[in-house]
């Protein structure tokens, strides 16, 4: 795991992207903070991979940074953030997801609606 965390700072964006994906697959919560840090990466592929991995890791520490990613310039990143929030989010994410449900991108709108349903279903349990 340390290998992948170290590679989040690699000069090659593909290495950073693949490392972010691998950290999600490994599933160790020690990767949460390093993944949050690269949500500001200059490359949207890396930001998207980090968001999706944070959703897999399902740690509430990532909720606020993921909410911020709903404003990303790239629709794929907004999609990844909304999908991650379907796992990580709680009721405090709902208003931001409602805004995302009006996104210009159809895929973002659909996944935001899904995330809202997921969060609501968890609060009913």
Short mmCIF file of C-alpha atoms in Angstrom, two decimals, residues 18-113:
data_model
loop_
_atom_site.label_atom_id
_atom_site.label_comp_id
_atom_site.label_asym_id
_atom_site.label_seq_id
_atom_site.Cartn_x
_atom_site.Cartn_y
_atom_site.Cartn_z
CA UNK A 18 -3.74 3.87 -11.29
CA UNK A 19 -2.39 4.28 -7.76
CA UNK A 20 -5.60 5.98 -6.65
CA UNK A 21 -7.63 3.15 -8.18
CA UNK A 22 -5.43 0.52 -6.52
CA UNK A 23 -5.85 2.14 -3.11
CA UNK A 24 -9.60 1.84 -3.43
CA UNK A 25 -9.29 -1.81 -4.40
CA UNK A 26 -6.96 -2.55 -1.48
CA UNK A 27 -9.58 -1.10 0.84
CA UNK A 28 -7.32 0.14 3.63
CA UNK A 29 -8.64 3.25 5.39
CA UNK A 30 -5.08 4.55 5.75
CA UNK A 31 -5.45 5.65 2.13
CA UNK A 32 -8.30 8.08 2.88
CA UNK A 33 -6.16 11.14 3.73
CA UNK A 34 -3.74 10.73 0.80
CA UNK A 35 -6.70 10.30 -1.56
CA UNK A 36 -8.37 13.42 -0.18
CA UNK A 37 -5.13 15.31 -0.82
CA UNK A 38 -5.10 14.41 -4.51
CA UNK A 39 -8.68 15.53 -5.09
CA UNK A 40 -6.98 18.79 -6.12
CA UNK A 41 -4.77 17.13 -8.72
CA UNK A 42 -4.40 19.05 -11.99
CA UNK A 43 -5.52 16.00 -13.98
CA UNK A 44 -9.22 15.15 -13.98
CA UNK A 45 -8.56 11.42 -14.41
CA UNK A 46 -6.69 11.43 -11.12
CA UNK A 47 -9.40 13.47 -9.36
CA UNK A 48 -12.08 11.09 -10.63
CA UNK A 49 -10.13 7.98 -9.55
CA UNK A 50 -9.54 9.48 -6.10
CA UNK A 51 -13.24 10.30 -5.67
CA UNK A 52 -14.35 6.83 -6.71
CA UNK A 53 -11.82 5.17 -4.41
CA UNK A 54 -12.98 7.33 -1.51
CA UNK A 55 -16.49 6.05 -2.13
CA UNK A 56 -15.23 2.48 -1.98
CA UNK A 57 -13.38 3.17 1.27
CA UNK A 58 -16.63 4.57 2.73
CA UNK A 59 -15.09 6.88 5.32
CA UNK A 60 -17.09 9.90 6.49
CA UNK A 61 -13.88 11.98 6.63
CA UNK A 62 -14.16 12.24 2.85
CA UNK A 63 -17.70 13.64 2.80
CA UNK A 64 -16.89 17.39 2.81
CA UNK A 65 -14.07 17.12 0.24
CA UNK A 66 -16.37 15.06 -2.00
CA UNK A 67 -19.16 17.62 -1.65
CA UNK A 68 -16.67 20.24 -2.84
CA UNK A 69 -15.89 18.05 -5.86
CA UNK A 70 -19.52 18.37 -7.00
CA UNK A 71 -18.37 21.77 -8.32
CA UNK A 72 -15.47 20.40 -10.38
CA UNK A 73 -15.15 21.67 -13.95
CA UNK A 74 -15.14 18.12 -15.34
CA UNK A 75 -18.42 16.20 -15.38
CA UNK A 76 -16.66 12.86 -14.85
CA UNK A 77 -15.24 14.14 -11.58
CA UNK A 78 -18.65 15.47 -10.48
CA UNK A 79 -20.09 12.05 -11.35
CA UNK A 80 -17.41 10.27 -9.29
CA UNK A 81 -18.00 12.57 -6.33
CA UNK A 82 -21.77 12.03 -6.42
CA UNK A 83 -21.34 8.27 -6.70
CA UNK A 84 -18.90 8.29 -3.78
CA UNK A 85 -21.36 10.32 -1.73
CA UNK A 86 -23.95 7.59 -2.22
CA UNK A 87 -21.72 5.53 0.13
CA UNK A 88 -20.03 8.18 2.24
CA UNK A 89 -22.71 10.86 2.46
CA UNK A 90 -25.29 11.54 5.11
CA UNK A 91 -28.24 13.92 5.33
CA UNK A 92 -25.92 16.92 5.34
CA UNK A 93 -24.91 16.06 1.74
CA UNK A 94 -28.49 16.02 0.45
CA UNK A 95 -28.77 19.73 -0.37
CA UNK A 96 -25.56 19.67 -2.40
CA UNK A 97 -26.71 16.53 -4.19
CA UNK A 98 -30.02 18.22 -4.97
CA UNK A 99 -28.05 20.98 -6.67
CA UNK A 100 -26.06 18.35 -8.55
CA UNK A 101 -29.38 16.78 -9.62
CA UNK A 102 -29.76 19.93 -11.79
CA UNK A 103 -26.28 19.61 -13.31
CA UNK A 104 -25.80 20.25 -17.02
CA UNK A 105 -24.60 16.67 -17.43
CA UNK A 106 -27.24 13.93 -17.59
CA UNK A 107 -24.94 11.36 -16.00
CA UNK A 108 -24.27 13.69 -13.05
CA UNK A 109 -27.97 14.40 -12.62
CA UNK A 110 -28.81 10.70 -12.62
CA UNK A 111 -26.11 9.67 -10.17
CA UNK A 112 -26.96 12.59 -7.87
CA UNK A 113 -30.57 11.39 -7.74
#
